[in-house]
């Protein structure tokens, strides 16, 4: 998803292979500027550009009436079956394919308002009703929607507004004349019922509004750093040749302490996979839910009633404001490029949005500055730095800092992230160059160049004029933008930061919410990028919308470097796998975990715990390709390959059990999982991660049946294993304890629930902060338990 689709990668690779060897050599050694100068004409209109156009046809990003019809009918079908959440999502998808201001789109909003009403989301329901009205909802259908509005207001306790809304309906019905149809009769009946309800409510006093907890609002103690924006004053920015820019603790830091808070300079929502690679012959529309259906295209907030873009079907927003701001800042340029951006992958999209946000003036200033030399000579810089006296003055020459030695989340800081142009393979650089040129050519052909260069006044919804002539050459200004974009695509390989959220998986029927981390967006965080990698990090990163917060996950003594984990964590992979993965960042990890595993005989936690046992006597088993039982009396040997096959079979069985659970065949799922667990015990070590996963699944099935005690027992076993892999204060344990707390809460195991909540709170507040949703949910559970009548408490 980060890189272009495979067919385009292959197309670029073929072009590269067919180039004159001399040209290949020149390209391989060329600077970014020269790469573009040499490569601009290599995207041939009738060959590569045509192939790309064909690929783009598969990505569906435009508005299609047939899709709108399909989604609306699917929505109606699910609404009829009372699946209101799914119906609301399908109406959103239908709306995204309709034209703004059309009666059709207003019907989508009205239908969605009905689903939201049933979901009890009255505020959002009201927004949708207003939307339906403003987009020209058919007059004859209006009374029904207006009655829903009155009902919503009633449910929200806004009695006067509800009464006002009712009189509007009454007038409307009266004006429309005599009514005999059954629908109108039903409307009148509803109207009189509502009037009675309002009257009843008025005779009750308004409930006093609960005061908002001050504790929740209280922000954490925070003293900002003088030279790094968004960083705590307990950090300092250092620079040396080996480690580049990095952050070091300038005083002792406690676990849970906030170290950085940063808003992404740019972020792009990762589309769902189903957006791409749909066979063009396929006519059925996809009803699978993707990130684009769940999160705002701009601010990444969760969507309930999305506002679709006026021009495309792929950008959906949480509000009209987000839609307008995104349009101003970048989407008026991106809107018609949807299919191309989906085909070329998220990195290209981030690169384009970065230059659009920065603006042409700033982009060209920095591109020109980069041609002036100095930038590519870090050693000269470093020498200059070491001569600078005092630490504060020392930050002045650090790349990305401004003249006052301040490092901020700015385009300058993004520009100064290392592109490692000389370390990427020439073929990869070529692919990135062709992709970036393809974007710029399309911008030029679509008449968007003026918008890109900020020369056009920001007329709001004006459609770009299509350029008559399609010249092969890019304008000098677009070439500058292309050069910056190429730089950003290359930077992203080392500097892309994934924005993740805990997303609910599966259905919510079980009363226990199973959440797992999901990659939501790809972003540039220039300050966060200052952190180097270690496989044993000393921080945790959490996200809220497009903002990242970094907290110490353990005590960090003054003088120690702050380490982020780029992905390969010592608890998840062996050193060899980690080093392999880290090669994309162009460095060899020399963190403590790697040194321990490489240089001494310390075995990785992963290999010790994810091991097999003797299939005959269950004693530990050792060796590489052939494994021998450590029990002398047994002395069985077995090939690793055959054990791996058994493991794969087992994983298949577990998958089947989960499918049974999805089909609501809980009893069969339990039987199957118990059988899997027995099989597993014959050849997997008791600490194997899969053993824990099976216990976790069992807990989930029992929870759907309301058998809380059984669920808790299985989950506790899962927790033991997770603890062995990730440690007792890891975020993984925090999430498991959160689940356990929910189960104990549901089963009224009050004292156990309270102590579990306490533990979960302690761990999660270190990693995610005291204001995270999970902490809030835990506190709600606690309050609820403490308010239970004593009689219930004594029984447990
Ligand atoms: Zn938004
Ligand atoms: Zn759009
Ligand atoms: Zn390492
Ligand atoms: Zn044995």
CSV table of N, CA, C and O in Angstrom, one decimal, residues 12-102:
chain,number,residue,atom,x,y,z
A,12,UNK,N,7.8,-0.1,-14.5
A,12,UNK,CA,9.0,0.8,-14.4
A,12,UNK,C,10.3,0.0,-14.4
A,12,UNK,O,11.3,0.5,-15.0
A,13,UNK,N,10.2,-1.2,-13.9
A,13,UNK,CA,11.4,-2.0,-13.9
A,13,UNK,C,11.8,-2.4,-15.3
A,13,UNK,O,13.0,-2.4,-15.7
A,14,UNK,N,10.8,-2.7,-16.1
A,14,UNK,CA,11.1,-3.0,-17.6
A,14,UNK,C,11.7,-1.8,-18.3
A,14,UNK,O,12.6,-2.0,-19.0
A,15,UNK,N,11.1,-0.7,-18.0
A,15,UNK,CA,11.6,0.5,-18.7
A,15,UNK,C,13.1,0.7,-18.3
A,15,UNK,O,14.0,1.1,-19.1
A,16,UNK,N,13.4,0.5,-17.0
A,16,UNK,CA,14.7,0.7,-16.4
A,16,UNK,C,15.7,-0.2,-17.1
A,16,UNK,O,16.8,0.1,-17.6
A,17,UNK,N,15.3,-1.5,-17.2
A,17,UNK,CA,16.1,-2.5,-17.8
A,17,UNK,C,16.4,-2.2,-19.3
A,17,UNK,O,17.5,-2.6,-19.8
A,18,UNK,N,15.5,-1.6,-20.0
A,18,UNK,CA,15.7,-1.3,-21.4
A,18,UNK,C,16.4,0.0,-21.7
A,18,UNK,O,16.7,0.3,-22.9
A,19,UNK,N,16.8,0.7,-20.7
A,19,UNK,CA,17.5,2.0,-20.9
A,19,UNK,C,18.9,1.7,-21.4
A,19,UNK,O,19.5,0.6,-21.0
A,20,UNK,N,19.5,2.6,-22.1
A,20,UNK,CA,20.9,2.5,-22.4
A,20,UNK,C,21.8,2.4,-21.2
A,20,UNK,O,21.5,3.1,-20.2
A,21,UNK,N,22.7,1.5,-21.2
A,21,UNK,CA,23.6,1.3,-20.0
A,21,UNK,C,24.2,2.6,-19.5
A,21,UNK,O,24.3,2.9,-18.3
A,22,UNK,N,24.6,3.5,-20.4
A,22,UNK,CA,25.2,4.7,-20.1
A,22,UNK,C,24.3,5.6,-19.3
A,22,UNK,O,24.6,6.3,-18.3
A,23,UNK,N,23.0,5.7,-19.8
A,23,UNK,CA,22.0,6.5,-19.1
A,23,UNK,C,21.7,5.9,-17.7
A,23,UNK,O,21.5,6.7,-16.8
A,24,UNK,N,21.6,4.6,-17.6
A,24,UNK,CA,21.4,4.0,-16.3
A,24,UNK,C,22.5,4.4,-15.3
A,24,UNK,O,22.2,4.7,-14.2
A,25,UNK,N,23.7,4.4,-15.8
A,25,UNK,CA,24.8,4.8,-14.9
A,25,UNK,C,24.7,6.2,-14.5
A,25,UNK,O,24.9,6.5,-13.3
A,26,UNK,N,24.4,7.1,-15.5
A,26,UNK,CA,24.3,8.5,-15.1
A,26,UNK,C,23.1,8.7,-14.1
A,26,UNK,O,23.3,9.4,-13.1
A,27,UNK,N,22.0,8.0,-14.3
A,27,UNK,CA,20.9,8.1,-13.4
A,27,UNK,C,21.2,7.6,-12.0
A,27,UNK,O,20.9,8.2,-11.0
A,28,UNK,N,22.0,6.5,-12.0
A,28,UNK,CA,22.4,5.9,-10.7
A,28,UNK,C,23.2,6.9,-9.8
A,28,UNK,O,23.0,6.9,-8.6
A,29,UNK,N,24.0,7.7,-10.5
A,29,UNK,CA,24.9,8.6,-9.8
A,29,UNK,C,24.3,10.0,-9.6
A,29,UNK,O,24.9,10.8,-8.9
A,30,UNK,N,23.2,10.2,-10.2
A,30,UNK,CA,22.6,11.6,-10.3
A,30,UNK,C,22.1,12.1,-9.0
A,30,UNK,O,21.6,11.3,-8.2
A,31,UNK,N,22.2,13.4,-8.8
A,31,UNK,CA,21.5,14.0,-7.6
A,31,UNK,C,20.0,14.0,-7.9
A,31,UNK,O,19.6,13.7,-9.0
A,32,UNK,N,19.2,14.4,-6.9
A,32,UNK,CA,17.7,14.4,-7.2
A,32,UNK,C,17.4,15.3,-8.3
A,32,UNK,O,16.6,15.0,-9.2
A,33,UNK,N,18.1,16.5,-8.3
A,33,UNK,CA,17.8,17.5,-9.4
A,33,UNK,C,18.1,16.9,-10.8
A,33,UNK,O,17.3,17.0,-11.7
A,34,UNK,N,19.3,16.2,-10.9
A,34,UNK,CA,19.7,15.7,-12.2
A,34,UNK,C,18.8,14.5,-12.5
A,34,UNK,O,18.6,14.2,-13.7
A,35,UNK,N,18.4,13.7,-11.5
A,35,UNK,CA,17.5,12.6,-11.8
A,35,UNK,C,16.3,13.0,-12.5
A,35,UNK,O,15.9,12.4,-13.5
A,36,UNK,N,15.7,14.1,-12.1
A,36,UNK,CA,14.5,14.6,-12.7
A,36,UNK,C,14.8,15.2,-14.1
A,36,UNK,O,14.1,15.0,-15.0
A,37,UNK,N,15.9,15.9,-14.2
A,37,UNK,CA,16.3,16.5,-15.4
A,37,UNK,C,16.5,15.4,-16.5
A,37,UNK,O,16.0,15.6,-17.6
A,38,UNK,N,17.2,14.3,-16.1
A,38,UNK,CA,17.4,13.3,-17.1
A,38,UNK,C,16.2,12.4,-17.3
A,38,UNK,O,16.0,11.8,-18.4
A,39,UNK,N,15.4,12.3,-16.3
A,39,UNK,CA,14.3,11.3,-16.3
A,39,UNK,C,13.0,11.7,-16.7
A,39,UNK,O,12.1,10.9,-17.1
A,40,UNK,N,12.8,13.0,-16.8
A,40,UNK,CA,11.5,13.6,-17.0
A,40,UNK,C,10.8,13.1,-18.3
A,40,UNK,O,9.7,12.8,-18.3
A,41,UNK,N,11.6,13.0,-19.3
A,41,UNK,CA,11.1,12.5,-20.6
A,41,UNK,C,11.0,11.0,-20.8
A,41,UNK,O,10.6,10.5,-21.8
A,42,UNK,N,11.3,10.3,-19.8
A,42,UNK,CA,11.3,8.8,-19.9
A,42,UNK,C,10.0,8.2,-19.7
A,42,UNK,O,9.8,7.0,-19.9
A,43,UNK,N,9.0,9.0,-19.2
A,43,UNK,CA,7.6,8.5,-19.1
A,43,UNK,C,7.0,8.8,-20.5
A,43,UNK,O,6.5,9.9,-20.7
A,44,UNK,N,7.0,7.8,-21.3
A,44,UNK,CA,6.5,8.0,-22.7
A,44,UNK,C,4.9,7.9,-22.7
A,44,UNK,O,4.3,7.0,-22.1
A,45,UNK,N,4.3,8.9,-23.3
A,45,UNK,CA,2.8,9.0,-23.3
A,45,UNK,C,2.2,7.7,-23.8
A,45,UNK,O,1.2,7.2,-23.2
A,46,UNK,N,2.7,7.2,-24.9
A,46,UNK,CA,2.0,6.0,-25.5
A,46,UNK,C,2.4,4.7,-24.8
A,46,UNK,O,1.7,3.7,-25.1
A,47,UNK,N,3.4,4.7,-24.0
A,47,UNK,CA,3.8,3.5,-23.3
A,47,UNK,C,3.5,3.5,-21.8
A,47,UNK,O,2.4,3.0,-21.4
A,48,UNK,N,4.4,4.0,-21.0
A,48,UNK,CA,4.2,4.0,-19.6
A,48,UNK,C,3.0,4.7,-19.1
A,48,UNK,O,2.2,4.2,-18.3
A,49,UNK,N,2.8,5.9,-19.7
A,49,UNK,CA,1.7,6.7,-19.2
A,49,UNK,C,0.3,6.0,-19.6
A,49,UNK,O,-0.6,6.0,-18.8
A,50,UNK,N,0.3,5.4,-20.7
A,50,UNK,CA,-0.9,4.6,-21.1
A,50,UNK,C,-1.1,3.4,-20.2
A,50,UNK,O,-2.3,3.2,-19.8
A,51,UNK,N,-0.1,2.7,-19.9
A,51,UNK,CA,-0.2,1.6,-19.0
A,51,UNK,C,-0.7,2.0,-17.6
A,51,UNK,O,-1.6,1.4,-17.0
A,52,UNK,N,-0.2,3.2,-17.2
A,52,UNK,CA,-0.7,3.7,-15.9
A,52,UNK,C,-2.1,4.1,-15.9
A,52,UNK,O,-2.9,3.8,-15.0
A,53,UNK,N,-2.5,4.7,-17.0
A,53,UNK,CA,-4.0,5.0,-17.2
A,53,UNK,C,-4.9,3.8,-17.1
A,53,UNK,O,-5.9,3.8,-16.5
A,54,UNK,N,-4.4,2.7,-17.7
A,54,UNK,CA,-5.2,1.5,-17.7
A,54,UNK,C,-5.3,1.0,-16.3
A,54,UNK,O,-6.4,0.6,-15.8
A,55,UNK,N,-4.2,1.0,-15.5
A,55,UNK,CA,-4.2,0.5,-14.1
A,55,UNK,C,-5.2,1.4,-13.3
A,55,UNK,O,-5.8,0.9,-12.4
A,56,UNK,N,-5.2,2.7,-13.6
A,56,UNK,CA,-6.0,3.6,-12.8
A,56,UNK,C,-7.5,3.3,-13.0
A,56,UNK,O,-8.3,3.6,-12.1
A,57,UNK,N,-7.9,2.7,-14.1
A,57,UNK,CA,-9.3,2.4,-14.3
A,57,UNK,C,-9.8,1.4,-13.3
A,57,UNK,O,-11.0,1.4,-13.0
A,58,UNK,N,-8.9,0.6,-12.7
A,58,UNK,CA,-9.4,-0.3,-11.7
A,58,UNK,C,-9.7,0.3,-10.3
A,58,UNK,O,-10.4,-0.3,-9.5
A,59,UNK,N,-9.1,1.4,-10.1
A,59,UNK,CA,-9.3,2.1,-8.8
A,59,UNK,C,-10.5,2.9,-8.9
A,59,UNK,O,-10.6,3.8,-9.8
A,60,UNK,N,-11.5,2.7,-8.0
A,60,UNK,CA,-12.7,3.5,-8.2
A,60,UNK,C,-12.7,4.7,-7.3
A,60,UNK,O,-12.9,4.5,-6.1
A,61,UNK,N,-12.6,5.8,-7.8
A,61,UNK,CA,-12.5,7.0,-7.0
A,61,UNK,C,-13.5,8.1,-7.4
A,61,UNK,O,-13.7,9.1,-6.7
A,62,UNK,N,-14.2,7.9,-8.5
A,62,UNK,CA,-15.1,8.9,-9.0
A,62,UNK,C,-16.5,8.6,-8.5
A,62,UNK,O,-16.8,7.6,-7.8
A,63,UNK,N,-17.5,9.4,-8.9
A,63,UNK,CA,-18.9,9.2,-8.5
A,63,UNK,C,-19.5,8.4,-9.6
A,63,UNK,O,-19.4,8.7,-10.8
A,64,UNK,N,-20.2,7.3,-9.2
A,64,UNK,CA,-20.9,6.5,-10.2
A,64,UNK,C,-22.3,6.2,-9.7
A,64,UNK,O,-22.6,5.6,-8.7
A,65,UNK,N,-23.3,6.6,-10.5
A,65,UNK,CA,-24.7,6.5,-10.2
A,65,UNK,C,-25.1,5.0,-9.9
A,65,UNK,O,-25.9,4.8,-9.0
A,66,UNK,N,-24.5,4.1,-10.7
A,66,UNK,CA,-24.9,2.7,-10.4
A,66,UNK,C,-24.5,2.2,-9.0
A,66,UNK,O,-25.2,1.5,-8.4
A,67,UNK,N,-23.3,2.7,-8.6
A,67,UNK,CA,-22.8,2.4,-7.2
A,67,UNK,C,-23.8,3.0,-6.2
A,67,UNK,O,-24.1,2.3,-5.2
A,68,UNK,N,-24.2,4.2,-6.4
A,68,UNK,CA,-25.1,4.9,-5.5
A,68,UNK,C,-26.3,4.0,-5.3
A,68,UNK,O,-26.8,3.8,-4.2
A,69,UNK,N,-26.9,3.6,-6.4
A,69,UNK,CA,-28.1,2.8,-6.4
A,69,UNK,C,-27.9,1.5,-5.6
A,69,UNK,O,-28.7,1.2,-4.7
A,70,UNK,N,-26.8,0.9,-5.9
A,70,UNK,CA,-26.5,-0.4,-5.3
A,70,UNK,C,-26.4,-0.2,-3.8
A,70,UNK,O,-27.0,-1.0,-3.0
A,71,UNK,N,-25.6,0.8,-3.3
A,71,UNK,CA,-25.4,1.0,-1.9
A,71,UNK,C,-26.7,1.3,-1.2
A,71,UNK,O,-26.9,0.9,0.0
A,72,UNK,N,-27.5,2.1,-1.8
A,72,UNK,CA,-28.7,2.6,-1.2
A,72,UNK,C,-29.7,1.4,-1.0
A,72,UNK,O,-30.3,1.2,0.1
A,73,UNK,N,-29.8,0.5,-2.0
A,73,UNK,CA,-30.6,-0.7,-1.9
A,73,UNK,C,-30.1,-1.6,-0.8
A,73,UNK,O,-30.9,-2.1,0.0
A,74,UNK,N,-28.8,-1.8,-0.8
A,74,UNK,CA,-28.2,-2.6,0.3
A,74,UNK,C,-28.5,-2.1,1.6
A,74,UNK,O,-28.8,-2.8,2.6
A,75,UNK,N,-28.4,-0.7,1.7
A,75,UNK,CA,-28.7,0.0,3.0
A,75,UNK,C,-30.1,-0.3,3.4
A,75,UNK,O,-30.4,-0.6,4.6
A,76,UNK,N,-31.1,-0.1,2.5
A,76,UNK,CA,-32.5,-0.4,2.8
A,76,UNK,C,-32.7,-1.8,3.3
A,76,UNK,O,-33.5,-2.0,4.2
A,77,UNK,N,-32.0,-2.7,2.6
A,77,UNK,CA,-32.2,-4.1,3.0
A,77,UNK,C,-31.7,-4.4,4.4
A,77,UNK,O,-32.5,-5.0,5.2
A,78,UNK,N,-30.6,-3.8,4.8
A,78,UNK,CA,-30.1,-4.0,6.1
A,78,UNK,C,-30.9,-3.2,7.2
A,78,UNK,O,-31.1,-3.7,8.3
A,79,UNK,N,-31.4,-2.1,6.7
A,79,UNK,CA,-32.3,-1.3,7.6
A,79,UNK,C,-33.5,-2.1,8.0
A,79,UNK,O,-33.9,-2.2,9.1
A,80,UNK,N,-34.1,-2.8,6.9
A,80,UNK,CA,-35.2,-3.7,7.1
A,80,UNK,C,-34.9,-4.8,8.1
A,80,UNK,O,-35.8,-5.2,8.9
A,81,UNK,N,-33.7,-5.2,8.2
A,81,UNK,CA,-33.3,-6.3,9.1
A,81,UNK,C,-32.8,-5.7,10.4
A,81,UNK,O,-32.1,-6.4,11.2
A,82,UNK,N,-33.0,-4.4,10.6
A,82,UNK,CA,-32.6,-3.7,11.8
A,82,UNK,C,-31.1,-3.7,12.1
A,82,UNK,O,-30.6,-3.6,13.3
A,83,UNK,N,-30.3,-3.8,11.0
A,83,UNK,CA,-28.8,-3.7,11.2
A,83,UNK,C,-28.5,-2.2,11.0
A,83,UNK,O,-28.0,-1.8,9.9
A,84,UNK,N,-28.8,-1.4,11.9
A,84,UNK,CA,-28.8,0.1,11.7
A,84,UNK,C,-27.4,0.6,11.4
A,84,UNK,O,-27.2,1.5,10.6
A,85,UNK,N,-26.4,0.1,12.2
A,85,UNK,CA,-25.1,0.6,12.0
A,85,UNK,C,-24.6,0.4,10.6
A,85,UNK,O,-24.1,1.3,9.9
A,86,UNK,N,-24.8,-0.9,10.1
A,86,UNK,CA,-24.3,-1.2,8.8
A,86,UNK,C,-25.1,-0.4,7.8
A,86,UNK,O,-24.6,0.0,6.8
A,87,UNK,N,-26.4,-0.3,8.0
A,87,UNK,CA,-27.2,0.5,7.1
A,87,UNK,C,-26.7,1.9,6.9
A,87,UNK,O,-26.6,2.5,5.8
A,88,UNK,N,-26.4,2.5,8.1
A,88,UNK,CA,-25.9,3.9,8.1
A,88,UNK,C,-24.7,4.0,7.2
A,88,UNK,O,-24.5,5.0,6.4
A,89,UNK,N,-23.8,3.0,7.4
A,89,UNK,CA,-22.5,3.1,6.6
A,89,UNK,C,-22.8,2.9,5.1
A,89,UNK,O,-22.2,3.6,4.3
A,90,UNK,N,-23.8,2.1,4.7
A,90,UNK,CA,-24.1,1.9,3.3
A,90,UNK,C,-24.7,3.2,2.7
A,90,UNK,O,-24.5,3.5,1.6
A,91,UNK,N,-25.6,3.8,3.5
A,91,UNK,CA,-26.1,5.1,3.0
A,91,UNK,C,-25.0,6.1,2.8
A,91,UNK,O,-25.1,6.9,1.9
A,92,UNK,N,-24.0,6.1,3.7
A,92,UNK,CA,-22.9,7.0,3.5
A,92,UNK,C,-22.2,6.7,2.2
A,92,UNK,O,-21.8,7.6,1.5
A,93,UNK,N,-22.0,5.4,1.9
A,93,UNK,CA,-21.3,5.1,0.7
A,93,UNK,C,-22.2,5.5,-0.5
A,93,UNK,O,-21.7,6.0,-1.5
A,94,UNK,N,-23.5,5.3,-0.4
A,94,UNK,CA,-24.4,5.8,-1.5
A,94,UNK,C,-24.3,7.3,-1.7
A,94,UNK,O,-24.1,7.7,-2.8
A,95,UNK,N,-24.3,8.0,-0.5
A,95,UNK,CA,-24.2,9.5,-0.6
A,95,UNK,C,-22.9,9.9,-1.3
A,95,UNK,O,-22.9,10.9,-2.0
A,96,UNK,N,-21.8,9.2,-1.1
A,96,UNK,CA,-20.5,9.6,-1.6
A,96,UNK,C,-20.5,9.4,-3.2
A,96,UNK,O,-19.7,10.0,-3.8
A,97,UNK,N,-21.5,8.7,-3.7
A,97,UNK,CA,-21.5,8.5,-5.2
A,97,UNK,C,-22.5,9.4,-5.8
A,97,UNK,O,-22.7,9.4,-7.0
A,98,UNK,N,-23.3,10.2,-5.0
A,98,UNK,CA,-24.3,11.1,-5.6
A,98,UNK,C,-23.8,12.5,-5.7
A,98,UNK,O,-22.8,12.9,-5.1
A,99,UNK,N,-24.4,13.2,-6.6
A,99,UNK,CA,-24.0,14.6,-6.8
A,99,UNK,C,-24.5,15.5,-5.7
A,99,UNK,O,-25.6,15.3,-5.3
A,100,UNK,N,-23.7,16.5,-5.3
A,100,UNK,CA,-24.2,17.4,-4.2
A,100,UNK,C,-25.4,18.2,-4.7
A,100,UNK,O,-25.5,18.5,-5.9
A,101,UNK,N,-26.3,18.4,-3.8
A,101,UNK,CA,-27.5,19.2,-4.2
A,101,UNK,C,-28.5,18.4,-4.9
A,101,UNK,O,-29.6,19.0,-5.3
A,102,UNK,N,-28.3,17.2,-5.2
A,102,UNK,CA,-29.3,16.4,-6.0
A,102,UNK,C,-30.3,15.8,-5.0
A,102,UNK,O,-30.0,15.6,-3.8
